[in-house]
Amino acid sequence: MRLLSALLIIFAAIVALGFWTNHRLQVSSGELMSNIEQIEQRLESNQWNEAYEQTAELEKSWENKAKWWPTVLDHQEIDNIEFSMAKIKEYIARKDIALSWGQLAELKLMVNHIPEKEAIRLKNVL
Amino acid sequence: MLIGIIRTLILFTVVVIGLRLMGKRQIGQLQPYELVIVIMLSALAAIPMENTGVPLASGLFPIFTLIVAQVALSYVALKSERARGIICGTPSVLIENGKIVEQELYRLRYNINDLLEQLRSKDTPNIADVEFAILETSGKLNVIPKSQKRPVVPADMNLPTAYEGMPVTLIIDGYVFHKNLAKINLDADWLKSELKNFGVNNLKEVLFASLDTEGKLFYQVKSKAM
C-alpha cells in the first residue's frame, strides 16, 4: 500500500505539473503574441527600422519565455517557429511587405496553435 | 546519434524500474491487463528512443501513468474478490472427474485439439486419468491427475523421510555471503578454516561454496583459465 500511495502522490504531482505547464504555455505564448503585434503595428505605419528592432525583441522574448518549450512540445514545432522568426527578420530587413505580412500571419498561427493543442479539450483528446 | 543513446539508456532504466515496481509476477505469469501494459510500455519507450524530435516527457509520463494504473489495479484485485474476477477473470474447469466440460470449452472457444496438446505437455495424454484440468486466468492449464494415476510419494508407502532443507549459499565467484553465514550461526573465519583444510587459502579463488542441512560443505575452486 505504501508503494501505491507513493506512486499516487507522484502521479498527482505530475498531473499538477501538467496543468501548470498548460498555464505557462498560455502565458508565454500570449507574451510572444504581443511581440508579434508590436511588429505588425510598426509595419502598418511603415516603420521598418522599428519593426526590425521589434524582431530582435521577439527573438529575445522567445529565448527567455520559451526556453523550456522543447521539454514538453514536439521539437519540430519549435524548429518551425524558429525558422519562421528567422524569415520574418530577413523579410523586414529587405523591406518586403507582402512576405513580411505573410510570414507574420504564419508565425501567429503557430504560436497560437501551441497552447490550443495542449489544452484539455475533447477535440484534443479525440 | 549520441542523444539517441542517452535517451535509450534513460528509457531502458525507467522501463526496468517500472517492471520491478509492478512486482515479480509480471515476468512469469501475466494477467491479460498486465500483458497489455507490458506491450504498451515497450511501444511507448520505443517512440522517443527512435525519434529525438519527440520530447522525452512524452514517453516518460505515459509510462509512469501505466505503472500507476497497474499497481492500482493489482491492489484493487488484491482487496476485492469481485474486482479480481472482473480484472483478471476466473479460472475455468475444463475437465472434471475425467470428463470434458463441454459448455466451458465452447464458452472459452478452446478447442479439443488445444486441450489435448496441453494435456500431452503435462504428461497426462489420457483424459480418463485427469481428475481436474483447470484453465487459469493467465492462460496456463493446470492438470490434477486422479489419485491412482499420480506418482508414488513416500507418504503413500508410509516411509519415514529425513528433513531436507535448502543448502545455504556461502560463496559465489569469490564473494562471501556474510548474511547467510550469520543465519546459520557461522562466520567467515570458520569458512576460511574449513576451506584451508581442503587446501584453499584464499576465498577469492572459490567459484561456489554451499553448506547443506547435514553440515556438508560443498565447494568448487575457480579454474585458472577463467
XYZ file of C-alpha atoms in Angstrom:
352
model
C 0.000 0.000 0.000
C 2.938 2.304 0.669
C 4.101 1.841 -2.925
C 0.653 2.756 -4.273
C 0.483 5.828 -2.015
C 3.925 6.982 -3.125
C 3.071 6.426 -6.795
C -0.265 8.237 -6.443
C 1.442 11.224 -4.791
C 3.990 11.397 -7.629
C 1.177 10.945 -10.166
C -0.808 13.797 -8.578
C 2.325 15.963 -8.732
C 2.745 15.115 -12.437
C -0.921 15.975 -13.143
C -0.472 19.289 -11.293
C 2.702 19.912 -13.290
C 0.685 19.240 -16.451
C -1.900 21.875 -15.537
C 0.838 24.351 -14.594
C 2.645 23.634 -17.888
C -0.540 24.364 -19.852
C -0.969 27.615 -17.928
C 2.647 28.642 -18.564
C 2.283 27.819 -22.261
C -0.775 30.074 -22.413
C 1.060 32.935 -20.672
C 4.303 32.706 -22.664
C 2.515 32.361 -25.999
C 0.437 35.431 -25.051
C 3.654 37.368 -24.446
C 5.048 36.255 -27.800
C 1.794 37.275 -29.480
C 2.100 40.793 -28.040
C 5.629 40.978 -29.501
C 4.273 39.912 -32.902
C 1.501 42.516 -32.662
C 4.150 45.170 -31.935
C 5.889 44.231 -35.191
C 2.565 44.403 -37.058
C 1.870 47.891 -35.691
C 5.287 49.106 -36.872
C 4.695 47.591 -40.312
C 1.283 49.260 -40.576
C 2.906 52.655 -40.060
C 5.798 51.742 -42.399
C 8.411 51.983 -39.608
C 10.757 49.355 -40.998
C 13.688 50.079 -38.684
C 11.481 49.937 -35.571
C 9.860 46.754 -36.879
C 13.328 45.242 -37.299
C 14.181 46.212 -33.700
C 10.957 44.538 -32.596
C 12.004 41.305 -34.312
C 15.142 41.378 -32.145
C 12.836 41.891 -29.148
C 10.728 38.953 -30.305
C 13.841 36.758 -30.529
C 14.918 37.848 -27.037
C 11.427 37.160 -25.726
C 11.463 33.745 -27.422
C 14.825 32.922 -25.801
C 13.575 33.898 -22.342
C 9.969 32.746 -22.369
C 10.123 29.609 -24.456
C 13.435 28.088 -23.385
C 11.582 25.207 -21.711
C 9.113 24.532 -24.532
C 11.159 21.717 -26.150
C 10.838 19.667 -22.943
C 7.071 19.353 -23.449
C 6.457 20.054 -27.131
C 7.344 18.340 -30.366
C 10.768 19.648 -31.376
C 9.580 20.026 -34.992
C 7.072 22.686 -33.892
C 9.818 24.611 -32.085
C 12.030 24.395 -35.179
C 9.164 25.684 -37.370
C 8.707 28.724 -35.120
C 12.438 29.454 -35.138
C 12.610 29.130 -38.943
C 9.614 31.431 -39.260
C 11.175 34.054 -36.983
C 14.415 33.966 -38.995
C 12.414 34.519 -42.211
C 10.456 37.443 -40.719
C 13.669 39.104 -39.613
C 15.119 38.816 -43.104
C 11.930 39.935 -44.916
C 11.718 43.025 -42.700
C 15.425 43.764 -43.219
C 14.759 43.617 -47.015
C 11.577 45.698 -46.522
C 9.442 43.107 -48.356
C 5.928 43.990 -47.243
C 3.994 41.040 -48.687
C 6.321 38.319 -47.439
C 6.665 40.022 -44.039
C 2.890 40.043 -43.516
C 2.506 36.524 -44.786
C 5.227 35.159 -42.525
C 3.873 37.092 -39.523
C 0.446 35.556 -40.090
C 2.015 32.106 -40.206
C 4.034 32.726 -37.032
C 0.927 33.995 -35.210
C -0.906 30.856 -36.177
C 1.945 28.628 -34.980
C 2.353 30.406 -31.629
C -1.418 30.425 -31.050
C -1.686 26.791 -32.040
C 0.672 25.542 -29.319
C -1.387 26.240 -26.154
C -4.544 25.289 -28.081
C -3.043 21.916 -28.967
C -2.054 21.203 -25.356
C -5.307 22.408 -23.772
C -7.598 19.795 -22.225
C -10.372 19.799 -24.783
C -12.423 16.971 -26.183
C -11.159 17.564 -29.726
C -7.566 17.217 -28.488
C -8.377 14.064 -26.531
C -10.129 12.517 -29.512
C 23.164 9.733 -32.509
C 24.559 10.407 -29.041
C 21.209 11.855 -27.990
C 19.574 8.624 -29.102
C 21.992 6.592 -26.979
C 21.376 8.757 -23.894
C 17.585 8.614 -24.391
C 17.701 4.846 -24.875
C 19.589 4.386 -21.614
C 17.167 6.662 -19.736
C 14.081 4.899 -21.125
C 15.576 1.457 -20.571
C 16.247 2.354 -16.927
C 12.715 3.720 -16.479
C 11.079 0.637 -18.039
C 13.207 -1.734 -15.921
C 12.320 0.217 -12.741
C 8.688 0.176 -13.852
C 8.648 -3.586 -14.320
C 10.341 -4.021 -10.932
C 7.660 -1.845 -9.308
C 4.985 -3.971 -10.957
C 6.212 -6.936 -8.943
C 7.682 -10.336 -9.516
C 4.543 -11.846 -11.023
C 4.973 -9.772 -14.142
C 7.659 -11.765 -15.826
C 6.399 -15.275 -15.205
C 2.625 -15.121 -15.319
C 0.966 -12.171 -16.951
C -2.702 -11.452 -16.411
C -4.440 -10.104 -19.537
C -4.313 -6.480 -18.341
C -0.663 -6.882 -17.374
C 0.180 -8.211 -20.829
C -1.481 -5.125 -22.325
C 0.609 -2.900 -20.055
C 3.881 -4.640 -20.991
C 3.101 -4.310 -24.718
C 2.191 -0.637 -24.282
C 5.317 0.045 -22.213
C 7.580 -1.286 -24.933
C 5.794 0.743 -27.611
C 5.858 3.908 -25.522
C 9.560 3.526 -24.831
C 10.354 2.866 -28.496
C 8.834 6.098 -29.874
C 11.028 8.675 -28.040
C 14.008 6.325 -28.489
C 13.890 6.363 -32.287
C 12.503 9.874 -32.751
C 14.589 12.506 -30.989
C 12.079 15.136 -32.121
C 9.604 13.784 -29.590
C 10.163 15.154 -26.075
C 11.363 12.543 -23.594
C 8.475 13.560 -21.333
C 6.020 12.282 -23.968
C 7.350 8.804 -23.324
C 8.134 9.019 -19.621
C 4.808 10.375 -18.350
C 2.600 7.801 -20.133
C 4.961 5.036 -18.949
C 4.635 6.289 -15.391
C 0.838 6.547 -15.791
C 0.692 2.905 -16.911
C 2.790 1.826 -13.927
C 0.451 3.698 -11.554
C -2.583 2.120 -13.272
C -1.096 -1.364 -12.990
C -0.129 -1.002 -9.327
C -3.555 0.475 -8.504
C -5.379 -2.329 -10.361
C -3.296 -5.022 -8.670
C -4.133 -3.525 -5.234
C -7.835 -3.407 -6.126
C -7.648 -7.038 -7.300
C -5.852 -7.941 -4.079
C -8.511 -6.406 -1.836
C -11.723 -7.288 -3.695
C -12.808 -10.700 -4.899
C -15.388 -9.219 -7.274
C -12.855 -6.809 -8.751
C -10.394 -9.664 -9.159
C -12.995 -11.541 -11.195
C -13.576 -8.536 -13.451
C -9.916 -7.529 -13.849
C -8.236 -10.926 -14.031
C -11.119 -13.240 -14.850
C -11.745 -16.537 -13.060
C -10.206 -19.979 -13.540
C -12.268 -22.419 -15.622
C -12.597 -26.140 -15.067
C -12.256 -27.833 -18.478
C -12.102 -31.434 -17.248
C -13.931 -32.663 -14.172
C -13.662 -36.241 -12.928
C -12.251 -37.454 -16.244
C -14.978 -35.747 -18.306
C -14.631 -32.756 -20.600
C -16.825 -29.845 -19.520
C -18.193 -29.160 -22.967
C -20.072 -25.950 -22.119
C -16.991 -24.342 -20.671
C -14.925 -25.331 -23.690
C -17.457 -23.677 -26.013
C -17.723 -20.607 -23.808
C -13.961 -20.106 -23.879
C -13.652 -21.037 -27.572
C -10.992 -23.518 -26.508
C -10.868 -26.385 -28.973
C -10.309 -30.018 -28.016
C -7.075 -30.209 -30.000
C -5.606 -27.407 -27.871
C -6.792 -29.178 -24.744
C -5.216 -32.482 -25.830
C -1.989 -30.716 -26.727
C -1.843 -29.106 -23.295
C -2.612 -32.437 -21.599
C 0.163 -34.162 -23.529
C 2.612 -31.465 -22.476
C 1.628 -32.204 -18.856
C 2.324 -35.948 -19.326
C -1.343 -36.844 -18.977
C -2.386 -37.755 -22.520
C -5.386 -39.761 -21.340
C -8.389 -37.637 -20.339
C -9.697 -40.522 -18.230
C -6.649 -40.137 -15.949
C -7.424 -36.493 -15.198
C -9.359 -35.541 -12.079
C -9.352 -31.838 -12.904
C -7.905 -29.688 -15.667
C -8.137 -26.012 -14.806
C -7.503 -23.186 -17.223
C -6.008 -20.448 -15.065
C -6.551 -16.725 -15.621
C -3.025 -16.451 -17.031
C -3.993 -18.932 -19.787
C -1.971 -21.761 -18.267
C -3.626 -25.197 -17.995
C -3.057 -26.960 -14.679
C -3.740 -30.684 -14.533
C -4.557 -32.637 -11.393
C -4.341 -36.367 -12.148
C -6.554 -38.939 -10.470
C -5.031 -40.222 -7.226
C -4.441 -43.663 -8.777
C -2.508 -42.090 -11.625
C -0.173 -39.734 -9.813
C 3.426 -40.728 -8.955
C 4.006 -42.590 -5.703
C 5.327 -40.468 -2.834
C 6.946 -41.730 0.421
C 3.751 -40.982 2.365
C 1.840 -43.452 0.146
C 4.131 -46.211 1.410
C 4.383 -44.939 4.991
C 8.120 -44.420 4.556
C 9.796 -42.084 7.070
C 11.917 -39.393 5.451
C 14.751 -37.273 6.816
C 14.437 -33.495 6.870
C 15.611 -31.916 3.651
C 16.229 -28.234 3.894
C 17.863 -25.893 1.447
C 21.629 -25.731 1.080
C 22.891 -22.311 2.138
C 24.995 -20.456 -0.415
C 28.183 -19.184 1.208
C 30.368 -18.030 -1.703
C 29.615 -17.099 -5.290
C 32.506 -16.061 -7.538
C 34.729 -15.187 -4.564
C 32.049 -13.110 -2.831
C 31.283 -14.262 0.722
C 27.639 -14.056 1.845
C 28.128 -12.930 5.459
C 24.339 -12.633 5.967
C 23.855 -16.300 5.078
C 26.712 -17.303 7.393
C 25.150 -15.315 10.239
C 21.781 -17.042 9.628
C 23.365 -20.422 10.411
C 25.428 -19.005 13.308
C 28.754 -19.226 11.491
C 31.269 -16.653 10.308
C 33.914 -16.056 7.660
C 36.691 -17.295 9.967
C 35.000 -20.687 10.216
C 34.632 -20.773 6.438
C 38.303 -19.847 5.948
C 39.494 -22.565 8.319
C 37.190 -25.153 6.720
C 38.413 -24.336 3.233
C 42.026 -24.253 4.457
C 41.599 -27.926 5.396
C 40.947 -28.573 1.700
C 43.983 -26.535 0.649
C 42.076 -23.387 -0.313
C 43.881 -20.407 1.204
C 42.077 -17.544 -0.500
C 38.281 -17.220 -0.563
C 38.565 -15.201 -3.784
C 39.673 -18.427 -5.508
C 36.332 -20.107 -4.748
C 33.734 -20.143 -7.539
C 30.937 -21.579 -5.400
C 30.528 -22.866 -1.854
C 27.438 -24.020 -0.002
C 26.545 -25.845 3.189
C 23.754 -28.420 3.187
C 21.423 -29.249 6.096
C 23.620 -32.158 7.131
C 26.565 -29.793 7.564
C 28.440 -30.934 4.468
C 30.434 -28.191 2.823
C 30.419 -28.203 -0.967
C 32.957 -26.035 -2.768
C 34.405 -25.552 -6.228
C 37.562 -23.571 -6.982
C 37.712 -21.262 -9.999
C 39.572 -22.717 -12.964
C 42.837 -20.971 -13.785
C 41.778 -20.354 -17.410
C 38.820 -18.139 -16.460
